[in-house]
CSV table of C-alpha atoms in Angstrom, one decimal:
chain,number,residue,atom,x,y,z
S,29,MET,CA,0.0,0.0,0.0
S,30,GLY,CA,1.4,3.4,-1.1
S,31,TYR,CA,1.2,6.6,0.9
S,32,THR,CA,-1.7,7.9,-1.1
S,33,GLU,CA,-3.7,4.7,-0.6
S,34,PHE,CA,-2.8,4.8,3.1
S,35,ILE,CA,-4.1,8.3,3.5
S,36,LEU,CA,-7.3,7.5,1.6
S,37,THR,CA,-7.9,4.4,3.7
S,38,ILE,CA,-7.3,6.2,7.0
S,39,ASN,CA,-9.5,9.2,6.2
S,40,SER,CA,-12.4,7.3,4.6
S,41,SER,CA,-12.5,4.9,7.5
S,42,CYS,CA,-12.4,7.7,10.1
S,43,ILE,CA,-15.2,9.5,8.3
S,44,THR,CA,-17.4,6.4,8.4
S,45,ILE,CA,-16.6,5.7,12.0
S,46,LEU,CA,-17.2,9.2,13.2
S,47,ILE,CA,-20.6,9.5,11.5
S,48,ILE,CA,-21.6,6.1,12.9
S,49,LEU,CA,-20.5,7.3,16.4
S,50,ALA,CA,-22.6,10.5,16.1
S,51,ILE,CA,-25.7,8.6,14.9
S,52,ILE,CA,-25.3,6.0,17.7
S,53,LEU,CA,-24.9,8.7,20.2
S,54,LEU,CA,-28.0,10.7,19.1
S,55,VAL,CA,-30.2,7.6,18.7
S,56,ALA,CA,-29.2,6.1,22.0
S,57,THR,CA,-29.7,9.4,23.9
S,58,ARG,CA,-32.6,10.7,21.9
S,59,PHE,CA,-30.9,14.0,21.5
S,60,ARG,CA,-31.2,14.8,25.2
S,61,GLY,CA,-29.1,17.1,27.3
S,62,GLU,CA,-25.6,17.9,26.1
S,63,ASN,CA,-25.5,15.2,23.5
S,64,GLY,CA,-26.1,17.6,20.7
S,65,TYR,CA,-22.9,19.3,21.6
S,66,ALA,CA,-21.1,15.9,21.8
S,67,ALA,CA,-22.3,15.0,18.3
S,68,ALA,CA,-21.2,18.4,17.0
S,69,ILE,CA,-17.7,17.8,18.6
S,70,ILE,CA,-17.6,14.4,16.8
S,71,VAL,CA,-18.6,15.6,13.3
S,72,LEU,CA,-18.1,19.3,12.7
S,73,PRO,CA,-14.4,19.8,13.4
S,74,ASN,CA,-13.4,16.5,11.8
S,75,VAL,CA,-15.4,15.1,8.9
S,76,PRO,CA,-14.9,18.1,6.5
S,77,ILE,CA,-11.1,18.0,7.1
S,78,TYR,CA,-11.0,14.3,6.3
S,79,ILE,CA,-13.0,14.8,3.1
S,80,TYR,CA,-10.6,17.6,2.1
S,81,ASN,CA,-7.6,15.3,2.7
S,82,MET,CA,-9.1,12.5,0.7
S,83,SER,CA,-10.1,14.7,-2.3
S,84,ARG,CA,-6.6,16.3,-2.2
S,85,MET,CA,-4.9,12.9,-2.4
S,86,LEU,CA,-7.2,11.6,-5.1
S,87,GLY,CA,-6.8,14.7,-7.3
S,88,TRP,CA,-10.5,15.7,-7.1
S,89,HIS,CA,-9.6,19.4,-7.6
S,90,GLU,CA,-13.2,20.8,-7.6
S,91,ILE,CA,-14.1,19.1,-4.3
S,92,THR,CA,-10.7,20.1,-2.8
S,93,LEU,CA,-11.2,23.7,-3.7
S,94,PHE,CA,-14.7,23.7,-2.3
S,95,MET,CA,-13.6,22.0,1.0
S,96,PHE,CA,-10.4,24.1,1.4
S,97,PRO,CA,-12.0,27.1,3.1
S,98,ILE,CA,-14.4,24.9,5.0
S,99,SER,CA,-11.7,22.7,6.4
S,100,TYR,CA,-9.6,25.7,7.5
S,101,SER,CA,-12.6,27.1,9.3
S,102,VAL,CA,-14.0,24.0,11.1
S,103,ASN,CA,-10.7,22.9,12.6
S,104,THR,CA,-10.9,26.1,14.7
S,105,MET,CA,-14.3,25.0,16.2
S,106,LEU,CA,-13.1,22.1,18.4
S,107,MET,CA,-11.9,24.1,21.3
S,108,PRO,CA,-15.0,26.4,21.5
S,109,LEU,CA,-17.2,23.3,21.3
S,110,LEU,CA,-15.3,21.6,24.1
S,111,TRP,CA,-15.8,24.8,26.2
S,112,LEU,CA,-19.5,24.9,25.5
S,113,PHE,CA,-19.8,21.2,26.2
S,114,THR,CA,-18.2,21.7,29.6
S,115,LEU,CA,-20.5,24.6,30.4
S,116,ARG,CA,-23.6,22.6,29.3
S,117,ASN,CA,-22.6,19.8,31.6
S,118,PHE,CA,-21.8,21.8,34.8
S,119,ASP,CA,-24.0,24.9,34.5
S,120,THR,CA,-27.7,24.0,35.1
S,121,ASP,CA,-28.7,27.4,33.6
S,122,PHE,CA,-26.7,27.2,30.5
S,123,ARG,CA,-28.5,28.1,27.3
S,124,PHE,CA,-26.8,28.8,24.0
S,125,ARG,CA,-27.2,32.5,23.4
S,126,PRO,CA,-26.2,34.7,20.4
S,127,ILE,CA,-23.3,36.2,22.3
S,128,GLN,CA,-21.6,32.7,22.4
S,129,LEU,CA,-21.2,32.9,18.6
S,130,LEU,CA,-18.2,35.1,19.4
S,131,HIS,CA,-16.3,31.9,20.2
S,132,PHE,CA,-16.6,31.1,16.5
S,133,ILE,CA,-15.0,34.3,15.2
S,134,PRO,CA,-11.7,32.5,14.4
S,135,ALA,CA,-13.7,30.1,12.1
S,136,ALA,CA,-15.4,33.1,10.3
S,137,VAL,CA,-12.0,34.9,10.0
S,138,SER,CA,-10.4,31.8,8.6
S,139,VAL,CA,-13.1,31.5,5.9
S,140,ILE,CA,-12.8,35.1,5.0
S,141,ILE,CA,-9.0,34.9,4.7
S,142,VAL,CA,-9.1,31.8,2.5
S,143,LEU,CA,-11.9,33.2,0.3
S,144,SER,CA,-9.9,36.4,-0.2
S,145,LEU,CA,-7.3,34.3,-2.1
S,146,SER,CA,-7.7,33.8,-5.8
S,147,THR,CA,-8.6,30.3,-7.1
S,148,GLN,CA,-5.0,29.9,-8.4
S,149,GLU,CA,-3.6,30.9,-5.0
S,150,ARG,CA,-5.8,28.4,-3.3
S,151,MET,CA,-4.7,25.7,-5.8
S,152,ASP,CA,-1.1,26.6,-5.3
S,153,ASN,CA,-1.5,26.2,-1.5
S,154,ILE,CA,-3.1,22.8,-2.0
S,155,ILE,CA,-0.3,21.6,-4.3
S,156,TYR,CA,2.3,22.9,-1.8
S,157,GLU,CA,0.6,21.0,1.0
S,158,MET,CA,1.2,17.8,-1.0
S,159,SER,CA,4.9,18.4,-0.7
S,160,GLY,CA,4.7,18.0,3.1
S,161,ASP,CA,4.8,21.6,4.1
S,162,ASP,CA,2.4,24.6,4.6
S,163,MET,CA,2.3,28.1,3.1
S,164,TRP,CA,1.4,31.1,5.2
S,165,VAL,CA,-2.3,30.3,5.3
S,166,GLY,CA,-1.6,26.9,6.9
S,167,ASN,CA,0.9,28.4,9.3
S,168,LEU,CA,-1.6,31.1,10.4
S,169,ASN,CA,-4.3,28.4,10.9
S,170,THR,CA,-1.9,26.4,13.1
S,171,LEU,CA,-1.1,29.5,15.2
S,172,ILE,CA,-4.8,30.1,15.7
S,173,ILE,CA,-5.3,26.5,16.9
S,174,LEU,CA,-2.3,26.7,19.2
S,175,PHE,CA,-3.6,29.9,20.8
S,176,GLN,CA,-7.1,28.4,21.2
S,177,MET,CA,-5.6,25.3,22.8
S,178,PHE,CA,-3.8,27.3,25.5
S,179,LEU,CA,-6.6,29.7,26.1
S,180,TYR,CA,-9.5,27.2,26.2
S,181,PHE,CA,-7.8,24.4,28.1
S,182,ALA,CA,-6.7,27.0,30.7
S,183,ALA,CA,-10.3,28.2,30.9
S,184,ILE,CA,-11.8,24.7,31.0
S,185,PHE,CA,-9.5,23.4,33.7
S,186,ARG,CA,-9.9,26.5,35.8
S,187,TYR,CA,-13.7,26.2,35.5
S,188,LEU,CA,-13.6,22.6,36.5
S,189,HIS,CA,-11.4,23.3,39.5
S,190,LYS,CA,-13.8,26.0,40.7
S,191,LYS,CA,-16.8,23.7,40.2
S,192,ARG,CA,-15.3,20.8,42.1
S,193,HIS,CA,-16.0,22.1,45.6
S,194,TYR,CA,-19.5,23.3,44.6
S,195,ILE,CA,-20.3,19.9,43.1
S,196,LYS,CA,-19.3,18.0,46.3
S,197,GLU,CA,-21.4,20.5,48.3
S,198,ASN,CA,-24.6,20.5,46.3
S,199,TRP,CA,-24.9,17.6,43.9
S,200,SER,CA,-26.2,14.1,44.5
S,201,ASP,CA,-24.1,11.0,44.2
S,202,ALA,CA,-25.9,10.1,40.9
S,203,GLU,CA,-25.2,13.6,39.4
S,204,TYR,CA,-21.6,13.6,40.5
S,205,LEU,CA,-20.9,10.1,39.0
S,206,GLN,CA,-22.7,11.1,35.8
S,207,LYS,CA,-20.2,13.9,35.3
S,208,GLU,CA,-16.9,12.6,36.7
S,209,TRP,CA,-15.8,11.3,33.3
S,210,ILE,CA,-15.8,14.8,31.7
S,211,PRO,CA,-12.6,16.1,33.3
S,212,LYS,CA,-10.9,12.9,32.2
S,213,LEU,CA,-12.1,13.6,28.6
S,214,MET,CA,-10.6,17.1,28.8
S,215,TYR,CA,-7.3,15.6,30.0
S,216,LEU,CA,-7.4,13.1,27.2
S,217,PHE,CA,-8.0,15.8,24.6
S,218,ALA,CA,-5.2,17.9,26.1
S,219,ALA,CA,-2.8,15.0,25.9
S,220,LEU,CA,-3.8,14.2,22.3
S,221,PHE,CA,-3.3,17.9,21.4
S,222,VAL,CA,0.3,17.8,22.8
S,223,ILE,CA,1.0,14.6,20.8
S,224,VAL,CA,-0.5,16.0,17.6
S,225,MET,CA,1.3,19.3,17.8
S,226,THR,CA,4.6,17.7,18.7
S,227,CYS,CA,4.3,15.3,15.7
S,228,TYR,CA,3.2,18.2,13.4
S,229,VAL,CA,6.4,20.2,14.2
S,230,ILE,CA,8.5,17.1,13.4
S,231,TRP,CA,6.6,16.2,10.3
S,232,PRO,CA,3.7,18.5,9.2
S,233,ARG,CA,2.0,15.9,7.1
S,234,THR,CA,1.0,13.8,10.1
S,235,ASP,CA,-2.1,16.0,10.0
S,236,ALA,CA,-3.3,13.8,7.2
S,237,TRP,CA,-3.4,10.6,9.2
S,238,LEU,CA,-2.3,10.8,12.9
S,239,ILE,CA,-4.9,13.3,14.0
S,240,GLN,CA,-7.6,11.2,12.4
S,241,ILE,CA,-6.6,8.1,14.3
S,242,LEU,CA,-6.3,9.9,17.7
S,243,ASN,CA,-9.6,11.7,17.1
S,244,VAL,CA,-11.4,8.4,16.6
S,245,ILE,CA,-10.0,7.2,20.0
S,246,ALA,CA,-11.1,10.4,21.8
S,247,MET,CA,-14.6,10.5,20.1
S,248,SER,CA,-15.1,6.8,20.9
S,249,TYR,CA,-14.5,7.6,24.6
S,250,LEU,CA,-16.9,10.6,24.3
S,251,THR,CA,-19.6,8.5,22.7
S,252,TYR,CA,-19.3,5.6,25.2
S,253,ASN,CA,-19.4,7.8,28.3
S,254,SER,CA,-22.3,10.0,27.0
S,255,ILE,CA,-24.4,6.9,26.5
S,256,ALA,CA,-23.1,5.1,29.7
S,257,HIS,CA,-23.8,8.2,31.9
S,258,PRO,CA,-27.1,9.6,30.7
S,259,ALA,CA,-28.1,13.0,32.0
S,260,VAL,CA,-30.0,13.0,35.2
S,261,LEU,CA,-32.5,15.5,34.0
S,262,SER,CA,-35.2,15.3,36.6
S,263,THR,CA,-32.9,16.1,39.5
S,264,THR,CA,-31.0,18.9,37.8
S,265,GLU,CA,-34.0,20.7,36.4
S,266,GLU,CA,-36.0,20.3,39.7
S,267,VAL,CA,-33.3,22.0,41.8
S,268,SER,CA,-31.8,24.5,39.5
S,269,ALA,CA,-34.1,27.3,40.6
S,270,THR,CA,-33.3,26.6,44.2
S,271,GLU,CA,-29.6,26.6,43.6
S,272,ASN,CA,-29.9,30.0,41.8
S,273,ASN,CA,-31.8,31.5,44.6
S,274,SER,CA,-29.3,30.2,47.0
S,275,GLU,CA,-26.3,31.6,45.1
S,276,ASN,CA,-28.0,35.1,45.0
S,277,THR,CA,-28.7,35.1,48.7
S,278,PRO,CA,-26.1,36.6,51.1
S,279,SER,CA,-24.4,34.0,53.3
S,280,PRO,CA,-26.5,33.6,56.6
S,281,VAL,CA,-24.9,34.4,59.9
S,282,LEU,CA,-25.7,31.5,62.4
S,283,ASP,CA,-24.7,31.1,66.0
S,284,GLU,CA,-23.7,27.7,67.3
S,285,ILE,CA,-27.1,27.0,68.9
S,286,GLN,CA,-28.9,27.7,65.5
S,287,MET,CA,-26.4,25.4,63.7
S,288,GLN,CA,-26.9,22.7,66.3
S,289,GLU,CA,-30.7,22.9,65.9
S,290,ILE,CA,-30.4,22.8,62.1
S,291,CYS,CA,-28.1,19.7,62.1
S,292,LYS,CA,-30.3,17.9,64.6
S,293,ARG,CA,-33.4,18.6,62.5
S,294,VAL,CA,-31.7,17.4,59.3
S,295,THR,CA,-30.2,14.3,60.9
S,296,GLU,CA,-33.6,13.3,62.3
S,297,TYR,CA,-35.3,13.9,59.0
S,298,LEU,CA,-32.7,11.7,57.2
S,299,GLU,CA,-32.9,8.9,59.7
S,300,THR,CA,-36.7,9.0,59.8
S,301,SER,CA,-37.3,9.3,56.1
S,302,GLN,CA,-34.3,7.2,55.1
S,303,ALA,CA,-33.8,9.8,52.4
S,304,PHE,CA,-30.0,9.2,52.4
S,305,LEU,CA,-30.7,5.9,50.7
S,306,ARG,CA,-31.7,7.7,47.6
S,307,ASN,CA,-28.8,8.0,45.2
S,308,ASP,CA,-30.3,11.2,43.6
S,309,LEU,CA,-30.4,13.1,46.9
S,310,SER,CA,-28.7,16.5,46.6
S,311,LEU,CA,-28.3,19.4,48.9
S,312,ALA,CA,-30.9,21.4,47.1
S,313,MET,CA,-33.4,18.6,47.3
S,314,LEU,CA,-32.7,18.1,51.0
S,315,SER,CA,-33.2,21.9,51.5
S,316,LYS,CA,-36.6,21.7,49.8
S,317,GLU,CA,-37.7,18.7,51.7
S,318,THR,CA,-36.7,20.1,55.1
S,319,GLY,CA,-37.7,23.7,54.5
S,320,ILE,CA,-34.3,24.9,55.5
S,321,PRO,CA,-32.6,27.5,53.1
S,322,GLN,CA,-29.8,25.8,51.2
S,323,LYS,CA,-27.0,28.2,52.2
S,324,MET,CA,-28.1,28.0,55.8
S,325,LEU,CA,-28.2,24.2,55.7
S,326,SER,CA,-24.8,24.0,54.0
S,327,ARG,CA,-23.2,26.5,56.5
S,328,ALA,CA,-24.6,24.5,59.5
S,329,VAL,CA,-23.4,21.2,58.2
S,330,ASN,CA,-19.9,22.5,57.3
S,331,SER,CA,-19.3,24.5,60.5
S,332,TYR,CA,-21.1,22.4,63.2
S,333,MET,CA,-20.6,18.9,61.9
S,334,LYS,CA,-17.2,19.6,60.3
S,335,CYS,CA,-18.1,17.9,57.0
S,336,ASN,CA,-19.8,18.7,53.7
S,337,PHE,CA,-23.1,17.4,52.4
S,338,PHE,CA,-21.5,14.5,50.5
S,339,GLU,CA,-19.6,13.3,53.6
S,340,LEU,CA,-22.6,13.5,55.8
S,341,ILE,CA,-24.8,11.4,53.5
S,342,ASN,CA,-22.0,8.9,52.7
S,343,ALA,CA,-21.3,8.5,56.5
S,344,MET,CA,-25.0,7.5,57.0
S,345,ARG,CA,-24.8,5.2,54.0
S,346,VAL,CA,-21.7,3.5,55.4
S,347,GLU,CA,-23.4,3.0,58.7
S,348,LYS,CA,-26.4,1.4,56.9
S,349,ALA,CA,-23.9,-0.8,55.0
S,350,ARG,CA,-22.3,-2.0,58.3
S,351,GLN,CA,-25.8,-2.9,59.6
S,352,LEU,CA,-26.6,-4.9,56.4
S,353,LEU,CA,-23.2,-6.7,56.4
S,354,LEU,CA,-23.7,-7.9,60.0
S,355,SER,CA,-27.4,-8.6,59.8
S,356,PRO,CA,-28.4,-12.3,59.7
S,357,GLU,CA,-31.3,-11.3,57.4
S,358,THR,CA,-29.0,-10.1,54.7
S,359,SER,CA,-26.1,-12.5,55.3
S,360,GLY,CA,-26.7,-14.0,51.8
S,361,TYR,CA,-26.2,-10.6,50.2
S,362,THR,CA,-23.0,-10.0,48.2
S,363,ILE,CA,-21.1,-6.8,48.9
S,364,ASP,CA,-21.9,-5.7,45.4
S,365,SER,CA,-25.6,-5.9,46.0
S,366,ILE,CA,-25.4,-4.1,49.3
S,367,TYR,CA,-24.0,-0.8,47.9
S,368,GLU,CA,-27.2,-0.2,45.9
S,369,GLU,CA,-29.3,-0.9,49.0
S,370,CYS,CA,-27.3,1.8,50.8
S,371,GLY,CA,-27.9,4.5,48.2
S,372,PHE,CA,-24.5,4.4,46.4
S,373,ARG,CA,-24.6,4.8,42.7
S,374,SER,CA,-21.4,2.8,42.0
S,375,ARG,CA,-19.3,0.1,43.6
S,376,SER,CA,-16.2,2.4,43.4
S,377,THR,CA,-17.9,5.2,45.4
S,378,PHE,CA,-19.1,2.7,48.0
S,379,PHE,CA,-15.6,1.2,48.5
S,380,LEU,CA,-14.0,4.6,48.7
S,381,ALA,CA,-16.5,5.9,51.2
S,382,PHE,CA,-16.3,2.7,53.3
S,383,LYS,CA,-12.6,2.6,53.3
S,384,LYS,CA,-12.4,6.3,54.3
S,385,ALA,CA,-14.7,5.6,57.3
S,386,GLU,CA,-13.3,2.3,58.4
S,387,GLY,CA,-9.8,2.2,57.1
S,388,LYS,CA,-10.6,-1.1,55.4
S,389,SER,CA,-12.5,-2.4,52.4
S,390,PRO,CA,-16.0,-3.8,53.1
S,391,ALA,CA,-14.7,-7.4,52.7
S,392,GLN,CA,-11.7,-6.8,55.1
S,393,TRP,CA,-14.0,-5.1,57.6
S,394,LEU,CA,-16.5,-7.9,57.5
S,395,LYS,CA,-13.8,-10.5,58.0
S,396,SER,CA,-12.3,-8.7,61.0
S,397,GLN,CA,-15.8,-8.5,62.6
S,398,LYS,CA,-16.3,-12.2,62.2
S,399,ASN,CA,-12.9,-12.9,63.7
S,400,GLU,CA,-13.7,-10.7,66.7
S,401,THR,CA,-17.0,-12.6,67.1
S,402,PHE,CA,-15.3,-16.0,67.2
């Protein structure tokens, strides 16, 4: 297989795979939540470029000339789409507004620059690319992408860092687990960008095959996790108004007696209603059910009980797990079946919470309890 056939095979295969991934994602998720953004990330910044590479290699000059401005434009869309995807996942009030079109100014500028060239200049640029190098248009496009990479990844990771504390304070176990893969996706994209840019500096024509292969890996991860962790719409939509009101309300000033009373009231409610066994329980929902303002509830738990909402709920779940592990009535239960009974969404979260509380895994703890009994 020659180089031309290799490029053709890689690009045509990647086009097919990415389109199939986007269709699977949208059908499986029924276009819900942030999945429209995920599908856009899969198709928009990638497929037109791969079509351009194929037509260039096959000598389809009319298609190549048509795709030339499009490919130089859409490859500047990936970073803005990743940013909007992140916002859509972690901001319950996010709606796409016209002002957010400003993120796509580089795409519009790239189109204008390329279209300002004559047909002959564009054709010369395409032919020069075949030699394994870029003219000034390609170099400018690379600089734009590099600038976007540093700017948007810095913004994304800063935003995720700021959101981490808020999530642990306010979100339910189910919501947290549904989103925990997204930071990993961003780290994956960042790592792939570094690999791609390093290889591009060494040999520019890796943009005709290496990027495609790495993109399929990243997009497969995106598709799998979007389907495996569907949006918890009911919880998020139900409490978003409460969270907004809480954020706009000044922090309450509570004395120790008030905090003690609030914590007692909340603990009694959780124990009586067994609400902590619900894996979708969030701080906002608990605030609504107890009638205690969310910020007041959070402040009391943090200051008086010296823990956050997540830690309080998980401590009660671990206590329930200990009871089930020792109870003769549930002696036939496996450890894997117990975590769901206790309100944990996943086995890993259950094991981490249990080990944090007891210093041992559930199996080790149960074995030590049996040894003490005998």
